[in-house]
Amino acid sequence: MMASSYNAKEEDGHHSGASGPGGGTAVKSKKPDNTAFKQQRLPAWQPILTAGTVLPAFFVIGLIFIPIGIGLFVTSNNIKEYEIDYTGIEMSSPCFNCSQNFSWNSTTPCKCSVSFSLDQPFESNVFMYYGLSNFYQNHRRYVKSRDDSQLNGDKASLTNPSKECEPYRTSDKKFIAPCGAIANSLFNDTLDLFFIDPNGTRTRIELVKKGIAWWTDKHVKFRNPGGNNLNLTAVFIDTAKPVNWRKPVYELDTDQENNGFINEDFIVWMRTAALPTFRKLYRIIQRKNSMTPTLPRGNYTLDITYNYPVRSFEGRKRMILSTISWMGGKNPFLGIAYITVGSVCFFLGVVLLIIHHKYGNRNNSADIPN
Amino acid sequence: MERLRQAQLQWQQLLSSESGRGWYMPPVAIPPKSASGSTDPPVHKIPGKRRTVIARHGPYQSEYHGISKGYQGNSIRTTKYTLISFIPINLFEQFHRAANLYFLFLVVLNWVPVVEAFQKEITMIPLVVVLTVIAFKDALEDYRRYRFDKKINNLVAKVYSGKQQGYVDQRWKDVRVGDFVRLSCNEIIPADMVLLYSSEPDGMCHIETANLDGETNLKQRQVVRGLADQGFEMTPEKFTSRIECESPNNDLSRFRGFMEHSNKMRVGLHNENLLLRSCTIRNTEEVVGIVVYAGHETKSMKNNGGLRYKRSKLERRLNVDVLWSVVLLFVMCLTAAIGHGLWLSGLKDPPFMIPDDTSPVLAGFYMFWTMIIVLQVLIPISLYVSIEIVKLGQIYFIQNDADFYNEWLDSTVQCRALNITEDLGQIQHLFSDKTGTLTENKMVFRRCTIAGVEYPHEDNARRLELYEEQDWDDEALPASLRKPRPRMQSLSCNSATSMNSHTPCDPEPGHQGDPQDTPSPRHAAFSSRMEKEVLPDPLLLLKLNTLSSPELPLLDGGGDASLEITYIVDFFLALAVCNTVVVSVPQQKQHTLQIPDVPRTPLKSLEDLKLLFQRFGIPRFTSISPSGAETSPGGNNPTRFAQRIFSRTSAVPPPSMWMDARGEEPQAAGSRAEQAGGGAEWVEVGPVYEAESPDEAALVHAARAYGCTLRARTSGQLVTELPGIGRLPVPLLHVLPFDSTRKRMSVVVRHPLTGEVVVYTKGADSVIMDLVAPPKGDAQTPEKHRDIRGETQRFLDEYAREGLRTLCIAKKVLEEEEYETWLKHHVFAETSIENREELLMESAQKLETGLTLLGATGIMDRLQEDVPETIEALQQAGIRVWILTGDKQETAVNIACACRLLRHSDRLLTANCSSKEACEVLLADLRAVIHSSRPGPGLEEKAGFTLVIDGQTLDWAVQDGLEEAFLELTQQCRAVICCRSTPLQKSQVVRLVRDRLGVTTLAIGDGANDVSMIQVADVGVGISGQEGMQAVMSSDFAVSRFKHLRKLLLVHGHWCYTRLANMTLYFFYKNVAYVNLLFWYQFYCGFSGATMTNYWVLIFFNLLFTSAPPIIYGILDKDVSADTLLQLPELYQAGQNSQAYLPSMFWFTMLDALYQSLICFFIPYLAYAGSDISVFSFGTPINTSALFIILLHQVIEGHTMTWLHGVVLLGSALFYFAFTLVFSVICVTCNSPANPLGIETRYMSDPVFYCVCALTTLLALLPRVLYRCVRNSLCPSDIVRGSLLDKLGLDERHARIQNWRDGRTHAGPLLTTTVTDPTLTGGHFTVCSANTRSVLS
């Protein structure tokens, strides 16, 4: 009791005048400080939302959003995009055959080519994407199935990758590099683009395969083990290739700067897509000079080495050619949304103005000032 | 007469269950109050478990160890944990909370491989954070307790040591049962000890129990019977007695046992022999005691109850909504589980599937649990922690409100319960005690009637009115300017050299502040000037002065006149002696006055008395009663008298003179400053009375005003001064202390003048009236006596109507033989070991019969300042105010009028009935009355009815079957007054109303009799006033005045409620809005439980980024200013009706959250659909918009923005950006797979990202903004109107508030109708007249 009553005194700041161990301390007035903070009188802005106070904001928002929306819309419309589905679902599709007989391990690649024509020239740099639909790269267990340390060049992880990679962790009693389901399911179609001159000659269009991955991924996140050791074969000697791969990771490219874990196609694939329908950057077609468009009007052929199976999950494969702007790829949605929201705000502003004039005054006469 | 009997019967029944209201306390018991109310501790029969105590260093050393083995030492440990046990015990305790268990469950769930959603560590973060925060708080509290324990354990006391053969300093913790402890004045008692020796004569000792119960008046303790008489030598070695007593228990007011001396003689031990741990020795030079209970077995430690936990209404509502959240979570998880199953069943071995052979059904089942982990945030776990923090903040501000500061007591509001602040804003019924709560509980003698003659004391009434203004002005003075009231009585030990009474026992030197600067703290003992200075009634004074006047002999023949004189003298003698007041004089050597050598002059008759008066009264004491001088036939010149009084050269006159002199011309007091200065010296010399109840002090002061001064008191003798006679020793034979059953106290004395054994009794009128009988023998007296009794009753009723507290004074002359017989019984009772209380009670009842009524007193208890205004405001706020009092009906009604609970126009329904049947009929009739007189449309229905019900009727009314009718009736009434109610009834009524009507109740009271009511009510408020600390100790909030309730409820209550309600809703909103984002994503990831957000951000989003703003808003938000809230009590009704947090609000908020989450997910989705955005990149715009939405939502929902809000909001946003940016730069391989490297930096430099965020944020908030402003413009709520008023200038605001008022209160006055009912047995009807009001207010 005593201890607690002393406690209570301390806590309560109450002095009963008892000369106990707790009460004998220097006595000072318990009067609370008269500060704005303690008395809850801090100067405050009191936003009260009424039609009168809010309606200017609505007009302002309307006035800002509509121009932005128009800008976005125009920009999006200026972006040229061409998309071609080469899955080969229909019998008529040139890739129908390839899509039918499939095995991950077939040694003879199935090739098909799709022709298309561009109605408009693509002026600036053109980005070539491959698109997959109904491919759940964001599946929880799929997303996890990788070992970032291994990909970062960590020697220990190379030969002992994370458990998360199971069941793509070992193969033939060797550890897989790169391990995990993501790497295992690497997109391995090869796309080649040819321009068909009106005279019928096929001109191969140069596809740049570097610079398609994020700079940070290429230079920081992904690293080959063994540092600057250029002999990747030796580095990866104790590892197995992913089950579905045709060739090991150190043979992805002949260019050492683009081989092994820092192969950009690989890096792009490893950045798993957010949504089941996605595209990934495949190649860049760089503009040669300012005089000629990157992709002139005319006929093209897309040569496909058809390796990647999608029919089991009713997926689709696409090739997309697109120019880009400051806002990225073509997407009319933002522009339209901005224009709509801006207009709605403007309209609401008008409604509020009416309300304010009709009721604001009435309230004013009674109680409510504005 | 029949009616009276009935009333008396009822009264008695009431009294039988009532306990210590406080107007007299047993002289030695600590608080009899602890036994009050419904929580009576079980009666502890001594033949239960016993303990034997023998001296540790006494002759039976070997035996000592055998006996005392099981007894605890005196060291205490109030900490819950030790260093080692802290973690396990604290964790164990924390996991008693369902919320923590839930989180633990999630953590464990995450360890199951098939359902694992995140990395294991991440799921543990919230739990770990919550546990750490709480553990830190607990550890801090416990450490503080530990420090206190250590400090107390290391206090030093003089303990007898066998080795050194003397008393040596020992630390408290080393004290053992059986030790002899010697204590000096102002030392604290280290353990419960039986008092063996006191340096005081008669073995008395005084203790102050302030540390125990906050009462600062002194209590007497007595050396064990026999030891003092024998001149007991305190040499522990020779202490051969053994003590048998009860096993340790927590009953502070009871101690039973006996001491067996070596000669097998047994002496009973009682409470008055026990010194309780943590009390302080006062006014006694030295005491020695033997420890019987030590450490945790002491009574004070046994009384150390834990904090109570009340659950607020809002919290109950919140728990329901948490359950709804669980349901929502369940539905969402089920959806995901089914979705996953369906999705899986349509797939055949795609490359993105990790092959396993789980069937879709089983996978769906696993998914259910995975989703529970993913969506865990939906259960607002942080809400509970946040609420605790917010409440601490709210309490901080309540306690720091300068308006609650009471200069006089140097105290401010105390918040004792930490978790029901918001209930303050939802009070619907208020139950108030009367005495000490509405009134000051400063008892002032107002008037009296003696022998059937009324003395109106007109001057006294005027004086009181005068003080009223003065006093309140006084309280406005800053404490430093006021003269501190020195507490003289307890300083006057020989050893104490200074006057500072507050720090004499400070164990740590150097801590002593300057006590003279401190304003006097609360104390029950001292009376203010107003209470001390009583202006005598001229007529009464005249009559009394005949004692000392030379004309006394002339009265010889006049039987009536002389009879009256004896009545008057006896009356004042009774006032002076029939009490337990402790007298002390500060500047004298001894605190309790030594009996001066007054020769005892046994006088046999009134004749002798008169002779005596003649003989030595006149020359010395002729001028003793100066105020009566002008009318005195002796013709004393008042000016001459004053000269004599104030001439410094003259011998020091009797101290009482100053009182009289002051009383002579109160209105001139100011102009005679220099004389007052001279007078002040005398006051210091004069006796200081310390009474256990204010009534007692008032009566003693009244007697003193008439020259009957109580001069000194010891256990066996009182010294009184009678006008015209001088100091007389009054042998005090017995004190039969007050108890709540008898409702009276008596003293048995030998009359100083006649030498007869006389019993003086004072008590409640109903009790005394029953015991009064015509004195036997005297032939002429029966009629006279009946007259007196009738007249007195008449005056008593009048007093009660005036709102005065009444007491009857009676006496009884005992024949010697009669006394002897009784004495034998009484001594037997006193010394008996078993059933002592019962026997004592019986003995007292035997004595207190056949009393002769002397007269009655009316004591005034002023209303506290601003009570009427407060009650009015509370009523305007829609709070039903009930008064529950133990007082008489008339008094209660009168006070109710005075505090404007009753208005002139009100109709009073009185319910007094004698049987349940009658009660039933009455209730029906009253309802019919209300029904029939229901006002026409447009008028407020319930206005104008007030129910007055007495305790007896209340008893029937709250019983089975009738309570419905009763409650229905009370619902129709604006106010209810329950008078003559017992503590138990008070709590019954509160419980009935609380449970049956389902309303939030507040009980306010100041005394022990309110404790049960305070505990039952949803919110208990204690008034820290005159009545000790019992009410405060059991309360949730303690204020010093009733008026503080106004700001506490109307402002702080409203704020706390609104803040907390808004915060709670906001938390639900926040969690649902955020978690739904994850849920929507499931539709795009095959319901696989994937998240598009970095797990760290996901966990921190709730824990760090968005947790501070709601807390700040919860503590600081202010919808309407304090000023407006006070002026418009109507605004309080928003809280009463739970308007800020209705179930509909919850669902409305949920819908809004759903909408916002849809917007927040699908705008980014549409903006990025089909692009090459990666999983965790996709989360970035969503998270960022969610952050903006959630923070801005807070701004919209909040009502104020101070720089503090701004800083926190901005800080939260910046923190989020800083965290994610830094994380995305430095985290290279960490946190796989949600490796954020480069994501934020990339997206935050992308204009589209900002376009998306802006669009999302705007669109998400648009509906709410629109709703708010349309609502506020078209039909603003009262709160909004109130806050709009805040924006106005001062003058305009006042004008508008006035307008508002006028618009609301258009109800006209109602006709006053007296409701009489045939079944009424004691119905009264009182109209609040201007007359009664002026007296009281």
CSV table of C-alpha atoms in Angstrom, one decimal, chain B residues 1126-1302:
chain,number,residue,atom,x,y,z
B,1126,LEU,CA,-18.3,25.5,-22.8
B,1127,GLN,CA,-20.8,28.0,-24.1
B,1128,LEU,CA,-22.7,25.5,-26.1
B,1129,PRO,CA,-23.1,22.4,-24.0
B,1130,GLU,CA,-25.5,21.1,-26.6
B,1131,LEU,CA,-22.5,20.1,-28.6
B,1132,TYR,CA,-21.9,17.4,-26.1
B,1133,GLN,CA,-24.8,15.5,-27.3
B,1134,ALA,CA,-22.8,14.4,-30.4
B,1135,GLY,CA,-20.7,12.3,-28.1
B,1136,GLN,CA,-23.6,11.0,-26.1
B,1137,ASN,CA,-25.2,9.7,-29.2
B,1138,SER,CA,-21.9,8.3,-30.3
B,1139,GLN,CA,-22.2,10.3,-33.5
B,1140,ALA,CA,-18.6,10.2,-34.3
B,1141,TYR,CA,-18.5,6.4,-34.3
B,1142,LEU,CA,-21.8,4.8,-35.2
B,1143,PRO,CA,-22.0,1.4,-36.7
B,1144,SER,CA,-23.2,3.1,-39.9
B,1145,MET,CA,-20.1,5.3,-39.8
B,1146,PHE,CA,-18.0,2.1,-39.6
B,1147,TRP,CA,-19.6,0.7,-42.7
B,1148,PHE,CA,-19.5,4.0,-44.5
B,1149,THR,CA,-15.8,4.2,-43.8
B,1150,MET,CA,-15.4,0.7,-45.0
B,1151,LEU,CA,-17.1,1.4,-48.2
B,1152,ASP,CA,-15.0,4.5,-48.7
B,1153,ALA,CA,-11.9,2.4,-47.9
B,1154,LEU,CA,-13.0,-0.1,-50.5
B,1155,TYR,CA,-13.6,2.6,-53.1
B,1156,GLN,CA,-10.3,4.2,-52.4
B,1157,SER,CA,-8.4,0.9,-52.6
B,1158,LEU,CA,-10.1,0.2,-55.9
B,1159,ILE,CA,-9.1,3.5,-57.3
B,1160,CYS,CA,-5.6,3.2,-55.8
B,1161,PHE,CA,-5.1,-0.2,-57.4
B,1162,PHE,CA,-6.9,0.1,-60.7
B,1163,ILE,CA,-5.6,3.5,-61.9
B,1164,PRO,CA,-2.0,2.3,-61.7
B,1165,TYR,CA,-3.2,-1.0,-63.2
B,1166,LEU,CA,-4.8,0.6,-66.2
B,1167,ALA,CA,-1.9,3.0,-66.6
B,1168,TYR,CA,0.7,0.2,-66.6
B,1169,ALA,CA,-1.3,-2.7,-68.0
B,1170,GLY,CA,0.5,-4.5,-70.8
B,1171,SER,CA,3.7,-2.7,-70.2
B,1172,ASP,CA,7.0,-4.2,-69.1
B,1173,ILE,CA,6.5,-3.1,-65.5
B,1174,SER,CA,7.9,-5.6,-63.0
B,1175,VAL,CA,6.2,-6.9,-59.9
B,1176,PHE,CA,7.8,-4.7,-57.3
B,1177,SER,CA,7.9,-1.7,-59.6
B,1178,PHE,CA,4.2,-2.0,-59.9
B,1179,GLY,CA,3.9,-1.6,-56.2
B,1180,THR,CA,5.7,1.7,-56.2
B,1181,PRO,CA,3.0,4.0,-57.6
B,1182,ILE,CA,0.4,2.1,-55.7
B,1183,ASN,CA,2.2,2.5,-52.4
B,1184,THR,CA,3.0,6.1,-53.0
B,1185,SER,CA,-0.5,6.9,-53.9
B,1186,ALA,CA,-1.8,5.0,-51.0
B,1187,LEU,CA,0.5,7.0,-48.7
B,1188,PHE,CA,-0.7,10.2,-50.1
B,1189,ILE,CA,-4.3,9.1,-50.0
B,1190,ILE,CA,-4.0,7.9,-46.4
B,1191,LEU,CA,-2.2,11.0,-45.2
B,1192,LEU,CA,-4.5,13.4,-47.0
B,1193,HIS,CA,-7.5,11.5,-45.8
B,1194,GLN,CA,-6.3,12.3,-42.3
B,1195,VAL,CA,-6.2,15.9,-43.2
B,1196,ILE,CA,-9.7,15.9,-44.5
B,1197,GLU,CA,-11.0,14.0,-41.5
B,1198,GLY,CA,-9.0,16.0,-39.0
B,1199,HIS,CA,-10.2,19.4,-37.9
B,1200,THR,CA,-7.1,21.3,-37.1
B,1201,MET,CA,-3.7,21.7,-38.5
B,1202,THR,CA,-1.0,23.1,-36.3
B,1203,TRP,CA,2.6,23.1,-37.1
B,1204,LEU,CA,2.9,19.9,-35.2
B,1205,HIS,CA,0.4,18.2,-37.4
B,1206,GLY,CA,2.2,19.6,-40.4
B,1207,VAL,CA,5.5,18.3,-39.2
B,1208,VAL,CA,4.2,14.9,-38.6
B,1209,LEU,CA,2.4,14.5,-41.8
B,1210,LEU,CA,5.2,15.9,-43.9
B,1211,GLY,CA,7.7,13.8,-41.8
B,1212,SER,CA,5.7,10.6,-42.5
B,1213,ALA,CA,5.7,11.3,-46.2
B,1214,LEU,CA,9.4,12.2,-46.3
B,1215,PHE,CA,10.2,9.2,-44.2
B,1216,TYR,CA,8.5,7.0,-46.7
B,1217,PHE,CA,10.4,8.5,-49.6
B,1218,ALA,CA,13.6,8.5,-47.8
B,1219,PHE,CA,13.2,4.9,-46.7
B,1220,THR,CA,12.3,3.6,-50.1
B,1221,LEU,CA,14.9,5.6,-51.9
B,1222,VAL,CA,17.7,4.6,-49.6
B,1223,PHE,CA,16.5,1.0,-49.6
B,1224,SER,CA,16.4,0.9,-53.4
B,1225,VAL,CA,19.9,2.2,-53.6
B,1226,ILE,CA,21.7,0.1,-51.0
B,1227,CYS,CA,19.8,-3.1,-51.1
B,1228,VAL,CA,21.6,-5.2,-53.7
B,1229,THR,CA,21.0,-8.7,-52.8
B,1230,CYS,CA,19.1,-8.3,-49.5
B,1231,ASN,CA,15.5,-9.1,-49.1
B,1232,SER,CA,15.2,-11.5,-51.9
B,1233,PRO,CA,13.1,-11.8,-53.9
B,1234,ALA,CA,11.6,-8.4,-53.5
B,1235,ASN,CA,14.9,-6.8,-54.2
B,1236,PRO,CA,14.2,-3.2,-54.6
B,1237,LEU,CA,17.5,-2.2,-56.2
B,1238,GLY,CA,17.0,0.7,-58.6
B,1239,ILE,CA,13.2,0.5,-58.6
B,1240,GLU,CA,12.3,3.7,-56.7
B,1241,THR,CA,15.1,5.7,-58.1
B,1242,ARG,CA,13.9,4.8,-61.6
B,1243,TYR,CA,10.3,5.4,-61.0
B,1244,MET,CA,10.6,8.5,-58.9
B,1245,SER,CA,12.4,10.2,-61.8
B,1246,ASP,CA,9.6,9.3,-64.1
B,1247,PRO,CA,6.9,11.9,-64.8
B,1248,VAL,CA,4.3,9.3,-65.5
B,1249,PHE,CA,4.7,8.0,-62.0
B,1250,TYR,CA,3.7,11.3,-60.6
B,1251,CYS,CA,0.9,11.7,-63.1
B,1252,VAL,CA,-0.4,8.4,-61.9
B,1253,CYS,CA,0.0,9.2,-58.3
B,1254,ALA,CA,-1.7,12.6,-58.6
B,1255,LEU,CA,-4.6,11.1,-60.5
B,1256,THR,CA,-5.1,8.3,-58.1
B,1257,THR,CA,-4.9,10.4,-55.0
B,1258,LEU,CA,-7.3,13.0,-56.3
B,1259,LEU,CA,-9.8,10.5,-57.6
B,1260,ALA,CA,-9.7,8.5,-54.4
B,1261,LEU,CA,-10.3,11.4,-52.1
B,1262,LEU,CA,-12.9,13.1,-54.4
B,1263,PRO,CA,-16.0,11.5,-53.0
B,1264,ARG,CA,-15.2,12.1,-49.4
B,1265,VAL,CA,-14.3,15.7,-50.0
B,1266,LEU,CA,-17.5,16.1,-52.0
B,1267,TYR,CA,-19.6,14.4,-49.4
B,1268,ARG,CA,-18.1,16.5,-46.6
B,1269,CYS,CA,-18.6,19.8,-48.3
B,1270,VAL,CA,-22.0,19.1,-49.6
B,1271,ARG,CA,-23.1,17.8,-46.2
B,1272,ASN,CA,-21.5,20.7,-44.4
B,1273,SER,CA,-23.2,23.2,-46.7
B,1274,LEU,CA,-26.6,21.6,-46.9
B,1275,CYS,CA,-27.2,20.3,-43.5
B,1276,PRO,CA,-24.3,20.9,-41.2
B,1277,SER,CA,-24.1,19.0,-38.0
B,1278,ASP,CA,-24.0,20.9,-34.7
B,1279,ILE,CA,-20.3,20.2,-34.4
B,1280,VAL,CA,-19.6,21.8,-37.8
B,1281,ARG,CA,-21.7,24.8,-36.9
B,1282,GLY,CA,-19.8,25.0,-33.6
B,1283,SER,CA,-16.5,25.0,-35.4
B,1284,LEU,CA,-17.7,27.5,-37.8
B,1285,LEU,CA,-18.5,29.7,-34.9
B,1286,ASP,CA,-14.9,29.5,-33.8
B,1287,LYS,CA,-13.8,31.3,-36.9
B,1288,LEU,CA,-15.8,34.3,-35.9
B,1289,GLY,CA,-14.6,37.2,-33.9
B,1290,LEU,CA,-15.4,37.2,-30.2
B,1291,ASP,CA,-18.4,39.5,-30.2
B,1292,GLU,CA,-20.0,38.0,-33.2
B,1293,ARG,CA,-19.6,34.6,-31.8
B,1294,HIS,CA,-21.3,35.5,-28.6
B,1295,ALA,CA,-24.1,37.0,-30.4
B,1296,ARG,CA,-24.6,33.9,-32.5
B,1297,ILE,CA,-24.4,31.6,-29.6
B,1298,GLN,CA,-27.1,33.7,-28.0
B,1299,ASN,CA,-29.1,33.3,-31.1
B,1300,TRP,CA,-28.6,29.6,-31.2
B,1301,ARG,CA,-29.7,29.4,-27.6
B,1302,ASP,CA,-32.8,31.4,-28.1
